[in-house]
Coordinates of N, CA and C in Angstrom, one line a residue:
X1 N -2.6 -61.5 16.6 CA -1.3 -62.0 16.2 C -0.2 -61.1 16.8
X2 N 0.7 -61.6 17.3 CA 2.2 -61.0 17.9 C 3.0 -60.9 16.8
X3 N 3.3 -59.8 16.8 CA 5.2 -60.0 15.8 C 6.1 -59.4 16.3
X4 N 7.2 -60.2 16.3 CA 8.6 -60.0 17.1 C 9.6 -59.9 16.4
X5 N 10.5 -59.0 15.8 CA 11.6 -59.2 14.6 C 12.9 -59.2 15.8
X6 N 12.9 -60.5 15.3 CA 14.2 -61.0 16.2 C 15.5 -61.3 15.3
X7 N 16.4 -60.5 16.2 CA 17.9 -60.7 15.3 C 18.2 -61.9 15.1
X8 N 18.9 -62.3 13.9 CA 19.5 -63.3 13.2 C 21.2 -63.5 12.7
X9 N 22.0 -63.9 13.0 CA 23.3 -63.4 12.0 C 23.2 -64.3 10.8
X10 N 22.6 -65.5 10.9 CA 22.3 -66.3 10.2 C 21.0 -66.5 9.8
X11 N 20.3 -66.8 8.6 CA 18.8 -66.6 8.6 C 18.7 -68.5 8.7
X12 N 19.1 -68.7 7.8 CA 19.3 -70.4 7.9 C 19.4 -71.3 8.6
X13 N 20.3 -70.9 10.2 CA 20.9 -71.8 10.6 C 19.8 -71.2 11.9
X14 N 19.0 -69.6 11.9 CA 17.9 -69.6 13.2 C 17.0 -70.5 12.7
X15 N 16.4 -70.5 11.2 CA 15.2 -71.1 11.2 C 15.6 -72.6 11.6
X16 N 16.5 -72.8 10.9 CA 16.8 -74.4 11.6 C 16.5 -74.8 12.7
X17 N 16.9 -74.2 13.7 CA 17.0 -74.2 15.2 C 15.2 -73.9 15.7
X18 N 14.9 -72.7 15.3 CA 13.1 -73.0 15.5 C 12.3 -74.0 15.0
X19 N 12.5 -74.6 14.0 CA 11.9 -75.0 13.0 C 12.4 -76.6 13.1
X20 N 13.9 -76.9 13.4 CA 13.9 -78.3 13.0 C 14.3 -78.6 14.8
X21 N 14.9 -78.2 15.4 CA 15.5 -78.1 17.1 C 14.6 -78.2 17.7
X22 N 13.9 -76.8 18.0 CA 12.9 -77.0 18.8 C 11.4 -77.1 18.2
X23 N 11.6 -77.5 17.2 CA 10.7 -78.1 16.5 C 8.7 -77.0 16.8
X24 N 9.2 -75.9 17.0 CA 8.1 -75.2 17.6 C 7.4 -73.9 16.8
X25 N 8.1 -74.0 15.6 CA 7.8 -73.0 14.4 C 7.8 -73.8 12.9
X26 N 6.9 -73.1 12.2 CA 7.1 -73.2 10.7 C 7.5 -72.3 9.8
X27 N 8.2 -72.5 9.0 CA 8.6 -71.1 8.1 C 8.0 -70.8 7.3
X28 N 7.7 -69.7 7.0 CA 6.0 -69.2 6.0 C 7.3 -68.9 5.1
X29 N 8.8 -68.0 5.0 CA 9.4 -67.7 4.4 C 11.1 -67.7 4.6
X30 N 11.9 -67.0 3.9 CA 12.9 -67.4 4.6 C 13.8 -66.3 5.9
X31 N 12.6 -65.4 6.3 CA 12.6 -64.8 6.9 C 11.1 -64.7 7.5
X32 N 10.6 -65.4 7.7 CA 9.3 -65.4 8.1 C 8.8 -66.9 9.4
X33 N 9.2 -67.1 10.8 CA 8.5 -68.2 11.2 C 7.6 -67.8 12.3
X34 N 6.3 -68.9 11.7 CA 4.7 -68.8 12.4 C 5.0 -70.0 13.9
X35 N 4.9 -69.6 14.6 CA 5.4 -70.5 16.3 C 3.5 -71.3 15.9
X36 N 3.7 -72.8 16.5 CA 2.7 -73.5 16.2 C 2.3 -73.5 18.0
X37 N 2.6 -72.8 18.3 CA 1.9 -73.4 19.5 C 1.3 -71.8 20.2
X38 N 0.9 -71.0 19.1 CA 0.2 -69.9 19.5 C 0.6 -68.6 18.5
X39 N -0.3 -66.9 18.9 CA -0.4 -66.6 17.8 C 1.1 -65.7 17.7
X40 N 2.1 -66.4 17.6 CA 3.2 -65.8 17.6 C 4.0 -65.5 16.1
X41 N 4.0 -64.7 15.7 CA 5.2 -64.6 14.7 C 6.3 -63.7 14.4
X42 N 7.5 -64.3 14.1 CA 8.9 -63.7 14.3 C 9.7 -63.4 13.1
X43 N 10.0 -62.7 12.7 CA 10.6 -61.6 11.2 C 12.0 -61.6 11.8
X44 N 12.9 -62.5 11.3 CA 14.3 -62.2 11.3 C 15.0 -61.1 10.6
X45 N 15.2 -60.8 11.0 CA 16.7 -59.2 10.9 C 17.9 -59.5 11.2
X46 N 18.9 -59.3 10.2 CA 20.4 -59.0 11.0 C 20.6 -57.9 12.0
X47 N 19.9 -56.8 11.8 CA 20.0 -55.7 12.3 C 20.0 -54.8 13.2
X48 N 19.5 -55.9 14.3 CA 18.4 -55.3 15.3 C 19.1 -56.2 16.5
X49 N 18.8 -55.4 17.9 CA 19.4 -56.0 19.1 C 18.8 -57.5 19.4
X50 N 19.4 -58.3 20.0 CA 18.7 -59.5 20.3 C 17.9 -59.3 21.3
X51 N 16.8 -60.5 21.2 CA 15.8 -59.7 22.0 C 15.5 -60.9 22.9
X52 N 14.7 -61.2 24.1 CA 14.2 -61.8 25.1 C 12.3 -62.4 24.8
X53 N 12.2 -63.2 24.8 CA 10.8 -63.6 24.6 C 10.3 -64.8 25.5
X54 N 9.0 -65.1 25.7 CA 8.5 -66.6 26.0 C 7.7 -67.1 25.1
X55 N 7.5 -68.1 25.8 CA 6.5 -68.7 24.9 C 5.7 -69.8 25.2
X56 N 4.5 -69.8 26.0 CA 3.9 -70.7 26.9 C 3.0 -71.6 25.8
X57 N 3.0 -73.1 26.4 CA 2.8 -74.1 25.4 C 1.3 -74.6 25.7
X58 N 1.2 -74.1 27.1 CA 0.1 -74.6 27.6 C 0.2 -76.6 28.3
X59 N -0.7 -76.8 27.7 CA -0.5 -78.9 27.9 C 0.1 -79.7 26.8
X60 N 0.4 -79.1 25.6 CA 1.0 -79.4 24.5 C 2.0 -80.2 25.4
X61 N 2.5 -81.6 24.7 CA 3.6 -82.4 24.7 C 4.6 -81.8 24.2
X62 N 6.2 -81.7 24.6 CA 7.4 -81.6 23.4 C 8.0 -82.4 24.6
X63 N 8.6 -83.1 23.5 CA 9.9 -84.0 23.5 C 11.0 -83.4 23.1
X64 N 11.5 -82.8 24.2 CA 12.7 -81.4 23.4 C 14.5 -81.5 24.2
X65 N 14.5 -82.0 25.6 CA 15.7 -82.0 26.4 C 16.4 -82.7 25.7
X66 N 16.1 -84.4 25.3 CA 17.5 -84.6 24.6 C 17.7 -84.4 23.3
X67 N 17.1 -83.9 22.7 CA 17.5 -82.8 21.1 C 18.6 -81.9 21.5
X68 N 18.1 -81.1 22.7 CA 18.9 -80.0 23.2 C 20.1 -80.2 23.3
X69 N 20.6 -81.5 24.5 CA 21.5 -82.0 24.7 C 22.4 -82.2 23.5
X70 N 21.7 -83.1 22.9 CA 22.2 -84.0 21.6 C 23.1 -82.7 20.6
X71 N 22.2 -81.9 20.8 CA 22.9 -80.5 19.8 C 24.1 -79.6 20.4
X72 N 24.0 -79.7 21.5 CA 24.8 -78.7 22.6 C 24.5 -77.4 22.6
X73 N 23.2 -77.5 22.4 CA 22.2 -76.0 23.2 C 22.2 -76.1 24.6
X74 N 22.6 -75.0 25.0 CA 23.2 -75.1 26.5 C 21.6 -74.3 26.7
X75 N 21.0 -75.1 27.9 CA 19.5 -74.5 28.8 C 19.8 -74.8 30.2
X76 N 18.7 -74.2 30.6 CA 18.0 -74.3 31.6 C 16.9 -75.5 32.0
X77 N 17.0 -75.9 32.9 CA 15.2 -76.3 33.0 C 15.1 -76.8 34.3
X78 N 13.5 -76.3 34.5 CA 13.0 -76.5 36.1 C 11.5 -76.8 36.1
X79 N 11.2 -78.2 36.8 CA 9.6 -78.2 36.5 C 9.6 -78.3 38.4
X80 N 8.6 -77.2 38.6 CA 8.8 -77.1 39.7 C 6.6 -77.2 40.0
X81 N 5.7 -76.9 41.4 CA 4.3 -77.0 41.3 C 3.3 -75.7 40.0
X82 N 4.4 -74.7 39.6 CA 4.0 -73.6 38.8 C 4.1 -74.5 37.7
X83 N 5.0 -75.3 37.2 CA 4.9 -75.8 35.6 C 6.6 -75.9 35.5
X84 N 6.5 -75.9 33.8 CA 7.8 -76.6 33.2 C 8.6 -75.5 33.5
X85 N 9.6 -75.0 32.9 CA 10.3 -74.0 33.0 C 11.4 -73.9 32.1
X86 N 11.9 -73.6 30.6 CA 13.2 -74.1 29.8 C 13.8 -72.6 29.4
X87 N 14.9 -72.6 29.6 CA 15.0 -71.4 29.1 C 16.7 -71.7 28.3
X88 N 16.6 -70.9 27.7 CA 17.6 -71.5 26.3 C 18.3 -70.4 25.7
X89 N 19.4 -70.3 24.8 CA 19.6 -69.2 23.9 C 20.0 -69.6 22.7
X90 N 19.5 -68.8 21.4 CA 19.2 -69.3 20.1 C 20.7 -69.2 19.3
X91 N 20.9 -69.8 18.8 CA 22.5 -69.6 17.6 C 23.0 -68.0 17.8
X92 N 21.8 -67.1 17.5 CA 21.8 -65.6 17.6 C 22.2 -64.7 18.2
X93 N 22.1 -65.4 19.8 CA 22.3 -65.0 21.2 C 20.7 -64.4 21.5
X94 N 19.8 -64.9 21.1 CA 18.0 -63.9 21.7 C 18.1 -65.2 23.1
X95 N 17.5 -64.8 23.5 CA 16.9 -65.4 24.7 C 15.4 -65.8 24.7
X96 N 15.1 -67.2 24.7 CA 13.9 -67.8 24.5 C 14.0 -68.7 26.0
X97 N 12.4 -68.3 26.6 CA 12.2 -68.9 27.5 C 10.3 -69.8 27.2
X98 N 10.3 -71.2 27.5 CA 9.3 -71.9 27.0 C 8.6 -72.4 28.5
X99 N 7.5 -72.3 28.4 CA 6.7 -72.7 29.9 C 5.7 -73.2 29.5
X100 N 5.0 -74.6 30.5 CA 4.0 -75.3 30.0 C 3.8 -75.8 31.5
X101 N 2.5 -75.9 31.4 CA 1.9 -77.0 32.5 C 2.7 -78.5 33.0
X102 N 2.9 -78.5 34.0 CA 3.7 -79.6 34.6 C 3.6 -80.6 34.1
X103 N 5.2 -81.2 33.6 CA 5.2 -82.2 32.9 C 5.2 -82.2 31.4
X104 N 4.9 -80.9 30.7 CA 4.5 -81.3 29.1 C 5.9 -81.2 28.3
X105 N 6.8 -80.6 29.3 CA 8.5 -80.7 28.4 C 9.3 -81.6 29.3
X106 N 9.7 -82.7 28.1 CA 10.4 -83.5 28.0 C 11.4 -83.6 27.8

């Protein structure tokens, strides 16, 4: 298991965004989210500098661009012969980058 204590100014409105946005975490607490798509888990802090991460999905499906849109999360994205490529920044300002085999982000 990975653990990443990533800054938060909001604890509510990050888990939202992992948890209901990009729909790619569960919250064990309210400072606690388990990423479902590997052994990742992330400990919110106010405290602490924002930090940079990825997070590869593998062939997992997500149906995630027009959520993004729809929300005005401003990304990235490039599916090029390496794979998908999304790169995002969270309410927080952290820097989340998601990568999957060609094709699996939608």
């Amino acid at each position: 298991m990975i653990y990443l204590t990533l800054n938060s100014n909001n604890f509510k409105e990050t888990k939202e965004f992992y948890c209901t946005t990009l729909s790619l975490f569960k919250a064990q607490s309210e400072t606690r989210l388990i990423c479902l798509a590997g052994e990742l888990i992330l400990d919110l802090d106010g405290s602490c500098p924002c930090a940079e991460f990825g997070i590869h999905i593998g062939d997992k499906q997500i149906t995630i661009l027009k959520t993004l849109e729809k929300t005005g999360v401003v990304y990235s994205f490039e599916n090029n012969i390496a794979g998908d490529f999304l790169e995002l920044i969270d309410p927080s300002g952290n820097k989340v980058g998601i990568w999957a085999h060609g094709g699996s982000i939608k």
